[in-house]
PDB file of C-alpha atoms in Angstrom:
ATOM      1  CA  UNK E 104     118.246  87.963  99.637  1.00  0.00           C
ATOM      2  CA  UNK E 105     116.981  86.183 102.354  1.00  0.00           C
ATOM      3  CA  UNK E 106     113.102  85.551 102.063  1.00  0.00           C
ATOM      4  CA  UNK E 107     112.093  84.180 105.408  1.00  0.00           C
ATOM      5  CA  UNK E 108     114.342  86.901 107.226  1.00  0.00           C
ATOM      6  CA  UNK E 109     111.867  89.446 105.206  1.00  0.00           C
ATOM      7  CA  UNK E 110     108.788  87.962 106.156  1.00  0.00           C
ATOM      8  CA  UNK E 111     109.942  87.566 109.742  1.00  0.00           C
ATOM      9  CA  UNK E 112     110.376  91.526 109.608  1.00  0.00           C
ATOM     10  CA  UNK E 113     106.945  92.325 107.519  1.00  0.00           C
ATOM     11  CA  UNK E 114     105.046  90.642 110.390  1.00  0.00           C
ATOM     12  CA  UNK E 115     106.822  92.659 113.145  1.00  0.00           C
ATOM     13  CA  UNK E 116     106.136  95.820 111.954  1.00  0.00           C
ATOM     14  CA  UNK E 117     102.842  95.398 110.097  1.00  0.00           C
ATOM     15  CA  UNK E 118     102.085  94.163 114.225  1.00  0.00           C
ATOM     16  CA  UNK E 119     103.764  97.069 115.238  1.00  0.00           C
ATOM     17  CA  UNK E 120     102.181  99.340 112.544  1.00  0.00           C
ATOM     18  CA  UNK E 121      98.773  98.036 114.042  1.00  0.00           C
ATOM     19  CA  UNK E 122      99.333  99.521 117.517  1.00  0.00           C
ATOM     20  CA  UNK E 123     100.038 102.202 116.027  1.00  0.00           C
ATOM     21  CA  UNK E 124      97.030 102.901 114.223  1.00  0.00           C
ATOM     22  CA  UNK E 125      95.207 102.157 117.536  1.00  0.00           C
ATOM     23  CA  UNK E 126      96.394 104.930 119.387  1.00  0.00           C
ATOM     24  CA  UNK E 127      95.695 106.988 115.887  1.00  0.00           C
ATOM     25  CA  UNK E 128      91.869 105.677 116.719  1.00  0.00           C
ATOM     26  CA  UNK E 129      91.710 106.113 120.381  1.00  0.00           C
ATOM     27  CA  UNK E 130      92.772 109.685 119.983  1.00  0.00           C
ATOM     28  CA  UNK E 131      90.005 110.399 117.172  1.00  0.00           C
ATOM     29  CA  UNK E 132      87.567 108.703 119.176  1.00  0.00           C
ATOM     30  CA  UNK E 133      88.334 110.444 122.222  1.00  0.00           C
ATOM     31  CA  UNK E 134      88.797 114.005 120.575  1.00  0.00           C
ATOM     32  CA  UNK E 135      85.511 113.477 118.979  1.00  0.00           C
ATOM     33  CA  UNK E 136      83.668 111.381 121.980  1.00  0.00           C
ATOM     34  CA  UNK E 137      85.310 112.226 125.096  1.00  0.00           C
ATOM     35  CA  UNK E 138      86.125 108.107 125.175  1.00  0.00           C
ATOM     36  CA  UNK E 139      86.823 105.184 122.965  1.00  0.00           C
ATOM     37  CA  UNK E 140      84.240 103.988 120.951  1.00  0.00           C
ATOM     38  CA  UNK E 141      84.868 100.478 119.971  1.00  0.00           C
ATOM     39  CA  UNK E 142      81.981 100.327 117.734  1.00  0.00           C
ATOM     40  CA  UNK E 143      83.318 103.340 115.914  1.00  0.00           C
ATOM     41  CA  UNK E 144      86.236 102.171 115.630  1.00  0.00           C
ATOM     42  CA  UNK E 145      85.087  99.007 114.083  1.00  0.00           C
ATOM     43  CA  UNK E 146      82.508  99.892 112.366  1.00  0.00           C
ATOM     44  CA  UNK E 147      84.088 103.401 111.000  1.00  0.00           C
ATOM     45  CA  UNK E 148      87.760 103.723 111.517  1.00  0.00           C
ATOM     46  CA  UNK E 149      88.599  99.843 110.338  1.00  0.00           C
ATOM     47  CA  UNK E 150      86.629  99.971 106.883  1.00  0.00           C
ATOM     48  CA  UNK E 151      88.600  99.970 104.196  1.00  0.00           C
ATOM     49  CA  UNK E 152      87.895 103.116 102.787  1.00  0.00           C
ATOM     50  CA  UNK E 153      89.093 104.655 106.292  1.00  0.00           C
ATOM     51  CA  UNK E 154      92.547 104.980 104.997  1.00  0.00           C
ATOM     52  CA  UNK E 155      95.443 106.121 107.026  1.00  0.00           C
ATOM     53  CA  UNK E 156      96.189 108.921 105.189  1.00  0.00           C
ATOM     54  CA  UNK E 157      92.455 110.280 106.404  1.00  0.00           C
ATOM     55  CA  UNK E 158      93.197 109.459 109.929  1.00  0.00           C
ATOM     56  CA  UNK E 159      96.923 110.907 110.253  1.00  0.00           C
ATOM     57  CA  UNK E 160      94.847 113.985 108.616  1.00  0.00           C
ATOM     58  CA  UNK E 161      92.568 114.131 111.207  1.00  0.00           C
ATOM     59  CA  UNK E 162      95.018 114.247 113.886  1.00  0.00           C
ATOM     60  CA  UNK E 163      96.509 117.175 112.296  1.00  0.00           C
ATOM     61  CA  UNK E 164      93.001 118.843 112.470  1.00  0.00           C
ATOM     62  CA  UNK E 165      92.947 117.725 115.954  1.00  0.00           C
ATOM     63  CA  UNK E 166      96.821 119.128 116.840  1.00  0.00           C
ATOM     64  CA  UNK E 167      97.202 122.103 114.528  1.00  0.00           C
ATOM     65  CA  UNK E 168     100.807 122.574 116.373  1.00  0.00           C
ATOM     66  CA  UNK E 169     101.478 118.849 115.936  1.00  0.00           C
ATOM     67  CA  UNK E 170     105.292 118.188 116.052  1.00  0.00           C
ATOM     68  CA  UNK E 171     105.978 118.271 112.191  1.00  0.00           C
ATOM     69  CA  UNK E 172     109.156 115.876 112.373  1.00  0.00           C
ATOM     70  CA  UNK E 173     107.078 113.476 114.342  1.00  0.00           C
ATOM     71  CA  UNK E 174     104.486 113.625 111.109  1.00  0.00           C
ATOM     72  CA  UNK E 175     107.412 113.101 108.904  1.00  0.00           C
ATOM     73  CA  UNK E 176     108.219 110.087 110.760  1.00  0.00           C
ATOM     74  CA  UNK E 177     105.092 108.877 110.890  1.00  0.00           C
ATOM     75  CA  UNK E 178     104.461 109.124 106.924  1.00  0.00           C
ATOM     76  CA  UNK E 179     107.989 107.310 106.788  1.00  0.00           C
ATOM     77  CA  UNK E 180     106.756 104.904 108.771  1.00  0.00           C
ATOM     78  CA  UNK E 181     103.413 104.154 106.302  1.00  0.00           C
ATOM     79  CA  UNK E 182     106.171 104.410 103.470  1.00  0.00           C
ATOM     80  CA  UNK E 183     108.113 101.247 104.990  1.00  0.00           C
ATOM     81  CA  UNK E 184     105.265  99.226 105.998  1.00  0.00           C
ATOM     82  CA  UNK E 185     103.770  99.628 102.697  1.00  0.00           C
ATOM     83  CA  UNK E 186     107.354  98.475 100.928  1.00  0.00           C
ATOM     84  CA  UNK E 187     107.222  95.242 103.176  1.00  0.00           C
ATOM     85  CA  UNK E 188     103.128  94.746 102.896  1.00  0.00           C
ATOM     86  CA  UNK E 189     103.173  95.359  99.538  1.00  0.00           C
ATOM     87  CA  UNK E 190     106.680  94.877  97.300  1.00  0.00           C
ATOM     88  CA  UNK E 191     107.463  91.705  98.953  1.00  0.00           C
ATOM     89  CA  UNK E 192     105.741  88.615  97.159  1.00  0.00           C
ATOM     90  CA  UNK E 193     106.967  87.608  93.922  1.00  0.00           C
ATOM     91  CA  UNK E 194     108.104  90.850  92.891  1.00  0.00           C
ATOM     92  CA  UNK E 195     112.097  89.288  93.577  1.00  0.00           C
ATOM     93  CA  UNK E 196     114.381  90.201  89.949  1.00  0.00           C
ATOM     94  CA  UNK E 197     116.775  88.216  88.876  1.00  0.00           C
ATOM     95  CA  UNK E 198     118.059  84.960  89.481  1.00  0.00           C
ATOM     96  CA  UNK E 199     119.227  83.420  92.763  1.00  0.00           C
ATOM     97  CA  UNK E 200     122.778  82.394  91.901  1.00  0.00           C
ATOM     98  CA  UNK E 201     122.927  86.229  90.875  1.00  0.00           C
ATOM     99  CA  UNK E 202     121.395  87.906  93.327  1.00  0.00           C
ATOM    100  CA  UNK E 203     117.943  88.636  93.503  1.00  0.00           C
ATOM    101  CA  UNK E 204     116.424  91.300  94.314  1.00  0.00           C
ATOM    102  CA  UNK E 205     113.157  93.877  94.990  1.00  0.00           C
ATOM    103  CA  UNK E 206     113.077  97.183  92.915  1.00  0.00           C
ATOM    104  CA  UNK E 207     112.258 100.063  94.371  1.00  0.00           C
ATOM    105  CA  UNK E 208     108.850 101.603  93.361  1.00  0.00           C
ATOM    106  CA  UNK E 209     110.369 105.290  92.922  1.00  0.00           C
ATOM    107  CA  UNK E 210     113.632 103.630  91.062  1.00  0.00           C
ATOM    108  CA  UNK E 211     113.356 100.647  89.516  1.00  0.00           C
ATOM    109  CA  UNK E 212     116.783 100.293  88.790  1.00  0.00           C
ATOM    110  CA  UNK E 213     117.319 100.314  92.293  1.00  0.00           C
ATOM    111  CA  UNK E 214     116.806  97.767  94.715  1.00  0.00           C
ATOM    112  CA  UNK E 215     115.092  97.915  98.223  1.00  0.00           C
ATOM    113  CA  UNK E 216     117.093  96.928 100.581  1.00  0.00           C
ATOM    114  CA  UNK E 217     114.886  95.720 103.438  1.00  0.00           C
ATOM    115  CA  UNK E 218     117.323  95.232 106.308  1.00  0.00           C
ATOM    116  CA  UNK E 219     118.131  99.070 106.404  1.00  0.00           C
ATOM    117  CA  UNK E 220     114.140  99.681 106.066  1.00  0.00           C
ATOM    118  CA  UNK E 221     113.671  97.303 109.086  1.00  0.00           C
ATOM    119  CA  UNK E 222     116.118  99.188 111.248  1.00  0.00           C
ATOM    120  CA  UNK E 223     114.681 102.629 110.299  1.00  0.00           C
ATOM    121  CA  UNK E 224     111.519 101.548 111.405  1.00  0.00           C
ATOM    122  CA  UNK E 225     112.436 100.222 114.269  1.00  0.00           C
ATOM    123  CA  UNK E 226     114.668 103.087 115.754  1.00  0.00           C
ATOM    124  CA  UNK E 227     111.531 105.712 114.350  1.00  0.00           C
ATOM    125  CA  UNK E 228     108.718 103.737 115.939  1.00  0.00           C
ATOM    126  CA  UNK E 229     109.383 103.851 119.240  1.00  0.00           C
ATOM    127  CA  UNK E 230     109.867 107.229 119.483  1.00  0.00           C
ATOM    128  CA  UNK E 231     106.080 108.035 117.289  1.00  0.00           C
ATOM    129  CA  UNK E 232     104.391 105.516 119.237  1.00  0.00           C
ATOM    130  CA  UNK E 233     105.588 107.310 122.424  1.00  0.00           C
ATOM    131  CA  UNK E 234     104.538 111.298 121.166  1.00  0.00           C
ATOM    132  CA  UNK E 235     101.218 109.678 119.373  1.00  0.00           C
ATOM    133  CA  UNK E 236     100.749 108.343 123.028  1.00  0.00           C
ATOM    134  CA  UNK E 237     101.309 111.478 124.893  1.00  0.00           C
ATOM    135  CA  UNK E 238      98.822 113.202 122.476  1.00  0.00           C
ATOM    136  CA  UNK E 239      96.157 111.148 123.350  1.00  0.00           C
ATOM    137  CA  UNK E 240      96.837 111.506 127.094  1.00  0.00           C
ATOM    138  CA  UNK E 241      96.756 115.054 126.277  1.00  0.00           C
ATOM    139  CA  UNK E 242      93.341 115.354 125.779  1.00  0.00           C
ATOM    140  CA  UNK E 243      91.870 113.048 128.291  1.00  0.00           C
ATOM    141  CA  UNK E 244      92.502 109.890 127.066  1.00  0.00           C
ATOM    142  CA  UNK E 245      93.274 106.720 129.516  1.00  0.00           C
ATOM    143  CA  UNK E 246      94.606 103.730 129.720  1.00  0.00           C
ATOM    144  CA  UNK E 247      93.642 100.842 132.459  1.00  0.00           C
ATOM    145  CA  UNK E 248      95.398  97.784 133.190  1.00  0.00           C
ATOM    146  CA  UNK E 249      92.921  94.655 133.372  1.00  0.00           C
ATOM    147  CA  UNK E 250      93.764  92.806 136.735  1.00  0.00           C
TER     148      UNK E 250
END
């Protein structure tokens, strides 16, 4: 198990988990404001009782004909960056001339393996952060380019 290649892959997609969660927070604020609010959103949407599961709630609320495969992926998407934010420091079982490993929270007796999570991310997130974009387009929202 190679340790720095899994914390080279927690920080891309925790970062890519974070963008994310702002379009999740520019569509609430703009379903519920006509605009984003960034004091709402700091001062609201970032504590950390906001949780995600409230927000990807929310935006079912918001889109009661939301694309339910596009949820799914979306949960899946928590799932994996909670496995890498979360089962990732010191939790490695057995020894290193063995083979080490991560046990997976639903099965301990089987391990995580975090290269196939990476890749599953990766292919699933581009395609949620595209719909979770066109949603918020969909009811007003905008986007500017600072020059």
């Amino acid at each position: 198990m190679n340790r720095e290649k899994i914390i080279k892959q927690r920080g891309e997609i925790v970062d890519k988990f974070v963008n994310i969660e702002w379009i999740i927070n520019a569509i609430i604020c703009q379903h519920y404001f006509g605009k984003v609010m960034i004091n709402f959103v700091l001062e609201a949407l970032y504590d950390e009782y906001f949780s995600f599961a409230l927000k990807r709630r929310i935006i079912e609320k918001i889109f009661p004909e939301i694309d339910k495969s596009k949820l799914g992926d979306l949960n899946r998407l928590n799932n994996i960056r909670n496995y890498f934010a979360h089962c990732t420091d010191g939790l490695f079982i057995g020894k290193k001339s063995e083979g080490e490993y991560v046990p997976d929270p639903r099965n301990h007796s089987k391990p995580l393996n975090f290269d196939l999570l990476h890749s599953e991310f990766i292919e699933k997130e581009k395609e949620v952060n595209k719909y979770l974009y066109k949603l918020y387009l969909s009811i007003g929202g905008e986007a500017f380019i600072d020059e």
